[in-house]
Coordinates of N, CA and C in Angstrom, one line a residue:
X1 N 51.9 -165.6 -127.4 CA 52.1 -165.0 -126.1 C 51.3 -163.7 -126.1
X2 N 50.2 -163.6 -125.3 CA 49.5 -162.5 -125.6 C 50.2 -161.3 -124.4
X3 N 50.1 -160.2 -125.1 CA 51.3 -159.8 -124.2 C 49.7 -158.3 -123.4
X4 N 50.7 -158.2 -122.2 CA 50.3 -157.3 -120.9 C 50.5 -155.8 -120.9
X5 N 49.9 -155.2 -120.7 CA 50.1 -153.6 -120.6 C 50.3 -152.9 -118.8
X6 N 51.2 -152.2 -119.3 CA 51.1 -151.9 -117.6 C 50.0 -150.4 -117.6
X7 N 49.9 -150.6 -116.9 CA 48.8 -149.2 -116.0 C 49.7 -148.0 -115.8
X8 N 49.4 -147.3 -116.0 CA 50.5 -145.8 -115.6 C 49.2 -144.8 -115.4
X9 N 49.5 -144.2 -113.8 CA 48.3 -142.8 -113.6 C 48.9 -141.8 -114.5
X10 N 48.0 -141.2 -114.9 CA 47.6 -140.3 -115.5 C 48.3 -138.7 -114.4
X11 N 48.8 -138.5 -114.8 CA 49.6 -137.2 -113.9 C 48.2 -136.4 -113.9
X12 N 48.0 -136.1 -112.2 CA 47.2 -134.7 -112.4 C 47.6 -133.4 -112.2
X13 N 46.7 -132.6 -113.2 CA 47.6 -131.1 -113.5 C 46.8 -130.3 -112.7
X14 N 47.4 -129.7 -112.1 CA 48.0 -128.8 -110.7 C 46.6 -128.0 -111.0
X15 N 46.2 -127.3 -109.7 CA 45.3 -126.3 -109.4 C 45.9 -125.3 -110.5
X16 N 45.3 -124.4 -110.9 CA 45.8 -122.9 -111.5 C 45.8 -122.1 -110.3
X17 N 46.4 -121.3 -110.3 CA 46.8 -120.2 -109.4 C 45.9 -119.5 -108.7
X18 N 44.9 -118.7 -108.2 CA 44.3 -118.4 -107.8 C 44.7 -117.1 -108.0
X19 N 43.5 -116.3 -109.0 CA 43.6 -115.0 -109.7 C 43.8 -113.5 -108.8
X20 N 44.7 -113.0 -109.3 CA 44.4 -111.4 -108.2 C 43.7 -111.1 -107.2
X21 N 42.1 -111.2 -108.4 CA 41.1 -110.8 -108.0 C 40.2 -111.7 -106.6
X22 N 40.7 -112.9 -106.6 CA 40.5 -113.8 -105.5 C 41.2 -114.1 -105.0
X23 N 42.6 -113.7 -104.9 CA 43.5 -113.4 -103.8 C 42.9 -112.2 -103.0
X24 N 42.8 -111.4 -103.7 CA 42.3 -110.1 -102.9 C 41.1 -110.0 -102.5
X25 N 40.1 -111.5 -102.7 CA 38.7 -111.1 -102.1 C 38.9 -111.7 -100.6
X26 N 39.9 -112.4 -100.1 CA 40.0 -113.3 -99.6 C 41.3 -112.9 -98.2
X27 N 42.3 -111.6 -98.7 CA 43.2 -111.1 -97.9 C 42.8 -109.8 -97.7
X28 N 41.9 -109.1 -97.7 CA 42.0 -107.4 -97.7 C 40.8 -106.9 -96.6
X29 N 40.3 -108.3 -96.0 CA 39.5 -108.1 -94.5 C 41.0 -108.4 -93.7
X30 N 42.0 -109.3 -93.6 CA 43.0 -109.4 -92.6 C 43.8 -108.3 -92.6
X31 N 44.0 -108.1 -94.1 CA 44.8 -106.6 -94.1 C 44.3 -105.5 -93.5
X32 N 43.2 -105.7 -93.1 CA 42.5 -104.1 -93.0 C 42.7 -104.5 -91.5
X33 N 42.5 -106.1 -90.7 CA 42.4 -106.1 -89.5 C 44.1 -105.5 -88.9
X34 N 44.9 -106.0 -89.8 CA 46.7 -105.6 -89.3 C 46.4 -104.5 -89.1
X35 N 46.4 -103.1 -90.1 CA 46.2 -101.8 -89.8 C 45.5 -101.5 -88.8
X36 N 44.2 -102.2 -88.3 CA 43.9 -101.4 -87.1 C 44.5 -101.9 -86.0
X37 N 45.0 -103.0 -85.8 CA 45.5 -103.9 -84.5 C 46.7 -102.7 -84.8
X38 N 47.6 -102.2 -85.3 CA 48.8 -101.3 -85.4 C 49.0 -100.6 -85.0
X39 N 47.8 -99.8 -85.9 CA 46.9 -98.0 -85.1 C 46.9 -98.2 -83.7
X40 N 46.6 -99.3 -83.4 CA 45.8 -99.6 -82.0 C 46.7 -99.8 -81.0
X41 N 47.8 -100.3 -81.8 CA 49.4 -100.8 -80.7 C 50.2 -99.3 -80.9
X42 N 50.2 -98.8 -81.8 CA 51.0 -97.2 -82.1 C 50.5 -96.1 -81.0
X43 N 49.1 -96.5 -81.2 CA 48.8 -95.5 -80.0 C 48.7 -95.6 -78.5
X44 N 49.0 -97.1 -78.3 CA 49.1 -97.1 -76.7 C 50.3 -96.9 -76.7
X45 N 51.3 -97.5 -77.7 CA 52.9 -97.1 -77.2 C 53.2 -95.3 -77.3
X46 N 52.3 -94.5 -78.1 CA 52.7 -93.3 -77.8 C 52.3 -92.7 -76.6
X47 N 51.3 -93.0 -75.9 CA 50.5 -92.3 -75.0 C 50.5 -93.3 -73.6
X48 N 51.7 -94.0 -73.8 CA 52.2 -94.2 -72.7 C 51.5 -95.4 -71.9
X49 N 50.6 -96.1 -72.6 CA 49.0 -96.8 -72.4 C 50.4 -98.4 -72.2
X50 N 50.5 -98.8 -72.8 CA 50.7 -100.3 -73.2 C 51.9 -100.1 -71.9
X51 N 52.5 -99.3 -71.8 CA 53.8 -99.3 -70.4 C 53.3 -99.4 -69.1
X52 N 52.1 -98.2 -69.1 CA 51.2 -98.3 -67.6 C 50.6 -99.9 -66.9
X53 N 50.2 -100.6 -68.4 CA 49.5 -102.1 -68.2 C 50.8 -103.2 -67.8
X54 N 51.7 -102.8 -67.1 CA 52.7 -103.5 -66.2 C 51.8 -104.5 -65.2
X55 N 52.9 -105.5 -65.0 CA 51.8 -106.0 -63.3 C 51.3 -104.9 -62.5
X56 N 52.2 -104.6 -61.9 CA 52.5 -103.3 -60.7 C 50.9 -102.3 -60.9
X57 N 51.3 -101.4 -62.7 CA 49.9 -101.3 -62.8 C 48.7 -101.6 -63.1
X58 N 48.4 -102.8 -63.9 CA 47.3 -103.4 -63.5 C 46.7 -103.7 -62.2
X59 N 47.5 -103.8 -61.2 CA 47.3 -104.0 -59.7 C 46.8 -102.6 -59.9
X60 N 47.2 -101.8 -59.3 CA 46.8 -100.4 -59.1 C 45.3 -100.1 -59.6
X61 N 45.2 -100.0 -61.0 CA 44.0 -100.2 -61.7 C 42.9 -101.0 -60.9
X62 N 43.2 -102.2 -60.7 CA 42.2 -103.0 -60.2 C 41.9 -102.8 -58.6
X63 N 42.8 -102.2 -58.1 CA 42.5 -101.8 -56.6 C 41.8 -100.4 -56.4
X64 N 40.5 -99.7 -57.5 CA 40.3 -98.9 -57.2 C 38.5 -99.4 -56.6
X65 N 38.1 -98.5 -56.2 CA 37.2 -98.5 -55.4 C 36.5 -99.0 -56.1
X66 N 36.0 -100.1 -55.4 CA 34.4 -101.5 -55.4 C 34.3 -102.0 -57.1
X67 N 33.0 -101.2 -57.3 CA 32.7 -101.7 -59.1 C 33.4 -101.3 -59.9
X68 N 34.3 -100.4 -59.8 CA 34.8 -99.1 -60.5 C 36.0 -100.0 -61.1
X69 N 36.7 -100.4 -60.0 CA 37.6 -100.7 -60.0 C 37.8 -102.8 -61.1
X70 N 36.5 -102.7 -60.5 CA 36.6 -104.3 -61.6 C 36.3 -104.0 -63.0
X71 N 35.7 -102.7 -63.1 CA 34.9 -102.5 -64.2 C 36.3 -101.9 -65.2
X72 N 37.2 -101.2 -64.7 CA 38.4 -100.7 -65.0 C 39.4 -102.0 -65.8
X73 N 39.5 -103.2 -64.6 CA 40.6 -103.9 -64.6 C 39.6 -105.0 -65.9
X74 N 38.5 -105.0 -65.8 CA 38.0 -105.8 -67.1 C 37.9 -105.3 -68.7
X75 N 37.9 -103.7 -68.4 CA 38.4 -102.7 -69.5 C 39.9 -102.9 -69.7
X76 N 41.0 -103.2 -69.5 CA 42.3 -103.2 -69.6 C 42.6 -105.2 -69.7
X77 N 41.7 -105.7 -69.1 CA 42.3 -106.7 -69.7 C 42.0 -107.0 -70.9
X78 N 40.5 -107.3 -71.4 CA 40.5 -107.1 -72.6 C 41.1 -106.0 -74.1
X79 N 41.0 -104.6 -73.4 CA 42.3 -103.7 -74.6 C 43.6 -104.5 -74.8
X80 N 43.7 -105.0 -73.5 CA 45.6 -105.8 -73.6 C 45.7 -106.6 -74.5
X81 N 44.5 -107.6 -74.3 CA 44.5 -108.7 -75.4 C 44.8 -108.6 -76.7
X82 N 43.8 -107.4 -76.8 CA 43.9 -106.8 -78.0 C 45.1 -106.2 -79.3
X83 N 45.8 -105.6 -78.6 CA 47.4 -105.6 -78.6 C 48.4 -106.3 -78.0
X84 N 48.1 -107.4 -78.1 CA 48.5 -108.7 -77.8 C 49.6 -108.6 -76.1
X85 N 49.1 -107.9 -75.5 CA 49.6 -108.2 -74.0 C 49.3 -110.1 -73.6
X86 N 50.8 -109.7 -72.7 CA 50.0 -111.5 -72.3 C 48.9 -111.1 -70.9
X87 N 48.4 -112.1 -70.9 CA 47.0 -112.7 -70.0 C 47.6 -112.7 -69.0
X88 N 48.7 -113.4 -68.6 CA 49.4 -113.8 -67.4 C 49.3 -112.3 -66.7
X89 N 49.7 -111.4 -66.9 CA 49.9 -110.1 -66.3 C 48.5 -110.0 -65.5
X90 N 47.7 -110.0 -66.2 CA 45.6 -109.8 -65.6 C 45.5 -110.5 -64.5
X91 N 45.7 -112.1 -64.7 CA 45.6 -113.0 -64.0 C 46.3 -113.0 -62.5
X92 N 47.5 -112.8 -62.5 CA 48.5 -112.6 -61.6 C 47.9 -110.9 -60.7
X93 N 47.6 -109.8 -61.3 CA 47.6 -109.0 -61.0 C 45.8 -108.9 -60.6
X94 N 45.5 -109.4 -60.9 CA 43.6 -110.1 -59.9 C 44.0 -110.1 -58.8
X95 N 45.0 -112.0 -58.6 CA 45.2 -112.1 -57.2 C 46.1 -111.0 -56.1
X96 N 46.7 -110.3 -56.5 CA 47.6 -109.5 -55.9 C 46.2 -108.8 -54.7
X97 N 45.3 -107.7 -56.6 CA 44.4 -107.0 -55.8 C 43.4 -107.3 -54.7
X98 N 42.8 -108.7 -55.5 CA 42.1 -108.6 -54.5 C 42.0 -110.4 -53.4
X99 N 42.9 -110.9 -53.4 CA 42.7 -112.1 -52.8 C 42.9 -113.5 -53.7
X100 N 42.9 -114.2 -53.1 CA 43.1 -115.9 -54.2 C 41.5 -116.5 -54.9
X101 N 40.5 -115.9 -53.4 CA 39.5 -116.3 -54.0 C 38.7 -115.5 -54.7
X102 N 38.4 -113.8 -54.6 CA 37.6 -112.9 -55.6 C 39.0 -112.6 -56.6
X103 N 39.9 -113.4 -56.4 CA 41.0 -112.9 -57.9 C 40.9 -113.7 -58.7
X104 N 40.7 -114.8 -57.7 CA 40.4 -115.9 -59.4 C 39.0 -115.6 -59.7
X105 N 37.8 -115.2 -59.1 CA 36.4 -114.7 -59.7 C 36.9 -113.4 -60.9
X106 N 37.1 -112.5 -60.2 CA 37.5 -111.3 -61.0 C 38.3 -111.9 -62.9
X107 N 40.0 -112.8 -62.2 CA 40.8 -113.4 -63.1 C 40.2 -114.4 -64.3
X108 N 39.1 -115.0 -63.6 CA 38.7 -115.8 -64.9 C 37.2 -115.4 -65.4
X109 N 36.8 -113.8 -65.0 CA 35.6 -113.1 -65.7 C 36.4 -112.3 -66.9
X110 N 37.5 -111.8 -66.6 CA 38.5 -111.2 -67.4 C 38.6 -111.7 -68.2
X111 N 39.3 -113.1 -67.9 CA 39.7 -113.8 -69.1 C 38.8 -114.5 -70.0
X112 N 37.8 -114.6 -69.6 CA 36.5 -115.1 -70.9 C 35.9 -113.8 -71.2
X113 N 35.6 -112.8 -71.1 CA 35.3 -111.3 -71.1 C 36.2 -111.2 -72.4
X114 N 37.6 -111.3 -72.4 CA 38.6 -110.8 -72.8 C 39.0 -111.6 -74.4
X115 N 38.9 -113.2 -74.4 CA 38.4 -114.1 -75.0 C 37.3 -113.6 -76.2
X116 N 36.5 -113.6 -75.6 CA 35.0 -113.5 -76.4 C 35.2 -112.0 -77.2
X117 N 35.9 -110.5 -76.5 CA 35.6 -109.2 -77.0 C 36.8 -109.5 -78.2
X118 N 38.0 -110.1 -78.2 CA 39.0 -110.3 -79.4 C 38.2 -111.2 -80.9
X119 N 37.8 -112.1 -80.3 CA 37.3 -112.8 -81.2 C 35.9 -112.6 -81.8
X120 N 35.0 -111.3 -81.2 CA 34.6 -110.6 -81.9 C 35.3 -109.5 -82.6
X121 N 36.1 -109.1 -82.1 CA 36.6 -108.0 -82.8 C 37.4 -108.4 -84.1
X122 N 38.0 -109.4 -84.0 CA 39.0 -110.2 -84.8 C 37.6 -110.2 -86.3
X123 N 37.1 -111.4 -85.4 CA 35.8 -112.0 -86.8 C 35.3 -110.4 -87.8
X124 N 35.1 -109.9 -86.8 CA 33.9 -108.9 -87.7 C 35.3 -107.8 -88.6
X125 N 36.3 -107.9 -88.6 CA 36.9 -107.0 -89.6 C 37.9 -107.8 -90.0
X126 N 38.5 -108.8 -89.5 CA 39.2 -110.0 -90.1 C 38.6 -110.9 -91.2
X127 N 37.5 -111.6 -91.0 CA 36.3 -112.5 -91.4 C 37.0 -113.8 -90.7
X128 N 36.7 -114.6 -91.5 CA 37.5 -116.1 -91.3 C 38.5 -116.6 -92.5
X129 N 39.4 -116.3 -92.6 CA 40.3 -116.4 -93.8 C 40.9 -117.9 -93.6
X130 N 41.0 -118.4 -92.9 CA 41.4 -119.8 -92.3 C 40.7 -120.8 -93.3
X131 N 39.2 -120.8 -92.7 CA 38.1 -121.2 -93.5 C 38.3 -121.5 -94.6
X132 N 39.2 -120.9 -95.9 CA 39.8 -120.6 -97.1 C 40.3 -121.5 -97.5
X133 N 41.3 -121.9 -96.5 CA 42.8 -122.6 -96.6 C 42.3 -123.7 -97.7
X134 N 43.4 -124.0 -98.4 CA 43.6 -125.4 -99.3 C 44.9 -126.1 -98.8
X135 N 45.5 -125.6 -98.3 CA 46.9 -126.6 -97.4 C 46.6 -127.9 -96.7
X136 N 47.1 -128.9 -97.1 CA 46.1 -130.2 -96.7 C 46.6 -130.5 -95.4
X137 N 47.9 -129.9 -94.3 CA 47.9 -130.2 -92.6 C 46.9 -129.1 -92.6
X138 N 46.5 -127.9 -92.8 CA 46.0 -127.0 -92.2 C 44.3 -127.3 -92.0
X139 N 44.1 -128.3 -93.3 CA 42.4 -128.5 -93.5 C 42.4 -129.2 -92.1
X140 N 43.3 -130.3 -92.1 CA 43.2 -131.7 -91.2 C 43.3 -130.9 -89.9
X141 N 43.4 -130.4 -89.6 CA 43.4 -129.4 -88.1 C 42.4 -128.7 -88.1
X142 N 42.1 -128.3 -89.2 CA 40.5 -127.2 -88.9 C 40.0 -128.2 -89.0
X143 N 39.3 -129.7 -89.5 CA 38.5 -130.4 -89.6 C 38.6 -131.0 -88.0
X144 N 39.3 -131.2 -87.4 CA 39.2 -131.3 -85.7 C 38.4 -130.4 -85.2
X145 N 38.6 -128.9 -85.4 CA 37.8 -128.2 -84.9 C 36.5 -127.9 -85.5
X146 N 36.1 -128.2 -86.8 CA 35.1 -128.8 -87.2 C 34.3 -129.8 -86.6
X147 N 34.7 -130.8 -86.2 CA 33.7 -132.0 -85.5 C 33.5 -132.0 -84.1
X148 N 34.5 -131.7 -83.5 CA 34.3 -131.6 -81.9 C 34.5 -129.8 -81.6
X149 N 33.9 -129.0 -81.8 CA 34.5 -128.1 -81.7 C 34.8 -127.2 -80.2
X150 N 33.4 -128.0 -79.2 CA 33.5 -127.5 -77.9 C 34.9 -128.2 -77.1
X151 N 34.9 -129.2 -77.5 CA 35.9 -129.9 -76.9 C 37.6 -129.5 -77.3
X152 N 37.8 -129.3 -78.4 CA 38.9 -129.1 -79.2 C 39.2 -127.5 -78.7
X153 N 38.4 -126.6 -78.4 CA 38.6 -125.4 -78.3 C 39.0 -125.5 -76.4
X154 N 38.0 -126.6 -75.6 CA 38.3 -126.4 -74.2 C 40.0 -127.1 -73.9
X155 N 40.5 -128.1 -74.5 CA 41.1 -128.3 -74.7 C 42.4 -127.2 -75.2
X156 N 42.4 -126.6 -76.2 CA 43.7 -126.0 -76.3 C 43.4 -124.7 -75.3
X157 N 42.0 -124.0 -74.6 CA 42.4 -123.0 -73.7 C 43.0 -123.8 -72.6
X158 N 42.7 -124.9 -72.3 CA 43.5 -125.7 -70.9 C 44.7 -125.6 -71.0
X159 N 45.3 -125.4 -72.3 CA 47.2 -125.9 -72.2 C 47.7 -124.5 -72.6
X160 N 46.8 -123.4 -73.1 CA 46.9 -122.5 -74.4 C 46.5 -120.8 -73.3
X161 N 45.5 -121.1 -72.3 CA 44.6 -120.2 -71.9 C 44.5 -118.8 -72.9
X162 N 44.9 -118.1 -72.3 CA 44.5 -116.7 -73.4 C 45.3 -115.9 -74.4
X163 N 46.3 -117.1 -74.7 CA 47.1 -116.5 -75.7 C 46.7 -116.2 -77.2
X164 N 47.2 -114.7 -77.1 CA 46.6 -113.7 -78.0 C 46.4 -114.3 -79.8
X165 N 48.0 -115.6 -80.1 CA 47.7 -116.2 -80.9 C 46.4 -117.2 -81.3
X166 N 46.3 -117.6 -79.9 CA 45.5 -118.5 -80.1 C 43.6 -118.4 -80.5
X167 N 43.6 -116.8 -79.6 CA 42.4 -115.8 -80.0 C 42.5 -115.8 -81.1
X168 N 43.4 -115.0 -82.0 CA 43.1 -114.5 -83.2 C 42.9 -116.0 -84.0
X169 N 43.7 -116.9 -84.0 CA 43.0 -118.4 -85.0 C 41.9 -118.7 -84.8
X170 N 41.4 -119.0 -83.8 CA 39.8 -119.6 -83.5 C 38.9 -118.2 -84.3
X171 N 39.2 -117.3 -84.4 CA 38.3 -115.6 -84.8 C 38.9 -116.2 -86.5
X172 N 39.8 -116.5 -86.7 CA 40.1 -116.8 -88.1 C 39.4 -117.9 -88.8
X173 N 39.3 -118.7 -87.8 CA 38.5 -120.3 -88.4 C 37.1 -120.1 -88.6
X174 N 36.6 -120.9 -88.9 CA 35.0 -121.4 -89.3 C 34.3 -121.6 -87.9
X175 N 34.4 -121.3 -87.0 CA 34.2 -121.4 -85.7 C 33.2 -120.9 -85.6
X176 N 32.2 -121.3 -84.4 CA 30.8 -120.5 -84.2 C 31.1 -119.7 -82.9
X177 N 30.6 -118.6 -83.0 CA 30.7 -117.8 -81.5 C 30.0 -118.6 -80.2
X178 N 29.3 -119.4 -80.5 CA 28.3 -119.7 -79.0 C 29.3 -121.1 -78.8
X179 N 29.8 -122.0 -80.4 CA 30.7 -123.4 -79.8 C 32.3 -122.4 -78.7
X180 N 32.5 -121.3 -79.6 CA 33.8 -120.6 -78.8 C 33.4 -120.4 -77.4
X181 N 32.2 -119.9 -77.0 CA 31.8 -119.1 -76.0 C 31.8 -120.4 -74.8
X182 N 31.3 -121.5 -75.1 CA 31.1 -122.5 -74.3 C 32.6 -123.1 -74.2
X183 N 33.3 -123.2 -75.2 CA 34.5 -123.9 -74.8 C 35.6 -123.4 -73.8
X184 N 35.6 -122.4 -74.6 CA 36.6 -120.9 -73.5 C 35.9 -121.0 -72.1
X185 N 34.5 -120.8 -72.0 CA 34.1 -121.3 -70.1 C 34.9 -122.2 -70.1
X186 N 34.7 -123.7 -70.6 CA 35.3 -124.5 -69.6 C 36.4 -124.8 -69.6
X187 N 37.0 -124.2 -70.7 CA 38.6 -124.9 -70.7 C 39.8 -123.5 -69.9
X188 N 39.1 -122.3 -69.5 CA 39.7 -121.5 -68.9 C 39.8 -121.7 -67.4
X189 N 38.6 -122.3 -66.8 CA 38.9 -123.1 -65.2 C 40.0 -123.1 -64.6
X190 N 40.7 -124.4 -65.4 CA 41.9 -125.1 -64.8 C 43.2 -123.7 -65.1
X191 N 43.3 -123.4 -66.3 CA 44.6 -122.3 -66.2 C 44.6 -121.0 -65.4
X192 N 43.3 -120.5 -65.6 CA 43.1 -118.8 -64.3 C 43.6 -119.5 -62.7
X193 N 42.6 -121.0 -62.5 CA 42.7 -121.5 -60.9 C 44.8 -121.5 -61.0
X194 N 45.3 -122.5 -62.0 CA 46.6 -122.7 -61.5 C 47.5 -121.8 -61.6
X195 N 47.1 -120.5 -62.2 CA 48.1 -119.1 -62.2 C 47.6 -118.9 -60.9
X196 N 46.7 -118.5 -60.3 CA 46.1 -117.9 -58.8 C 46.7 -118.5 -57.9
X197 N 46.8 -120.0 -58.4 CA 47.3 -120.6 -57.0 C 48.3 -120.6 -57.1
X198 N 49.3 -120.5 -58.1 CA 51.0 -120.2 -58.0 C 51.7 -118.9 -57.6
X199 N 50.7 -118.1 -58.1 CA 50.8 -116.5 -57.3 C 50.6 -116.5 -56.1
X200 N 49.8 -117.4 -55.3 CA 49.8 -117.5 -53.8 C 50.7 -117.6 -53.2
X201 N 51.0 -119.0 -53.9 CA 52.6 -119.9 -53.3 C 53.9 -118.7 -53.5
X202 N 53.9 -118.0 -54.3 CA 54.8 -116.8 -54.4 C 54.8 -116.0 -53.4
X203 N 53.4 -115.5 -53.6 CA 53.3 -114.3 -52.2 C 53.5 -114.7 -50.7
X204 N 52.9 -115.9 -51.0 CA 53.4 -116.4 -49.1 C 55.0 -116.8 -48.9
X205 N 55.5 -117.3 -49.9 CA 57.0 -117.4 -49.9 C 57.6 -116.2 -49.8
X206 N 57.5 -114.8 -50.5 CA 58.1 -113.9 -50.5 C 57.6 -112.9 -49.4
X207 N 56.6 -113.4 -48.8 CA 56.1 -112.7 -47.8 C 55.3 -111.1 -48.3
X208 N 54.7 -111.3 -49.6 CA 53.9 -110.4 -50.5 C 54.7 -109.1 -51.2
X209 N 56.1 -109.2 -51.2 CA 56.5 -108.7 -51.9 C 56.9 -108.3 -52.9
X210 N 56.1 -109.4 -54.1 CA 56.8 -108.9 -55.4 C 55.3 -108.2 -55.9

């Protein structure tokens, strides 16, 4: 009876750790980005900056005379972002100033304006530390944004619009600025139009009072 062997794998031995020195080539661009995003939130909370960017005053801001005044409210939406204000506030406070139809113009210049200046800002002192990852859900989700990446990106601004988290990941990923740049146009459309038009249904309900 000639006899059978069974097969047994071979255990595989584990990655090694990943040394100091490549831990820290790899974390000390996002570190450096935390400190200035801090600096950057410490000083509007001291000087009274991040309180003023209320609805009420974003409205104000954006109601100032002609260019001045968009050129202001595009300066403040994008700083907001930056210190992670929500979007909603910009958006909402467009249509107040100037109408449903130059608010959503104004509302969704802001918000791809606003888009594009984070994720520059993010990339160039953050880098792409995402890019990095070895976590096998985390590859499987960058590799989405890998193949389709105009789509995958219009896509989550459609359900996602300008949420500040969502900025800083795309600025974190392997992402290209011109696939971001195209995606963010189109997938910001539908969210700027259906805040604008919910703010209407508000204002004509309340009779423009809030």
């Amino acid at each position: 009876m000639g006899s059978c062997s069974v097969m047994r794998d071979e255990p595989v031995p584990a990655a090694p750790p990943p040394s100091r020195a490549a831990w820290w080539r790899w974390a000390w661009r996002p570190a450096l980005l935390l400190v200035v995003m801090g600096a950057l939130y410490a000083v509007a909370e001291h000087t009274g900056m991040r309180d003023s960017l209320s609805q009420d005053g974003i409205r104000r801001l954006a109601a100032g005379a002609g260019a001045a005044g968009l050129l202001a409210y595009l300066v403040a939406f994008s700083g907001g972002q930056l210190i992670q204000l929500p979007g909603m506030l910009f958006i909402v406070a467009a249509r107040v100033a100037w109408g449903p139809g130059l608010g959503f113009l104004a509302a969704y210049a802001g918000a791809f304006l606003s888009v594009l200046v984070t994720f520059t800002v993010v990339r160039t002192i953050g880098g792409r530390p995402l890019s990095r990852l070895r976590w096998a859900p985390a590859r499987r989700m960058l590799r989405r944004l890998d193949d389709r990446p105009i789509l995958t990106v219009a896509i989550l601004r459609t359900f996602l619009s300008v949420s500040p988290p969502l900025n800083y990941a795309f600025a974190f990923s392997s992402l290209r600025f011109r696939d971001h740049l195209v995606g963010s146009a189109l997938g910001l459309v539908i969210p700027v139009a259906v805040t604008v038009v919910a703010a209407e249904c508000v204002l004509r309900a309340t009779n423009g009072l809030f």
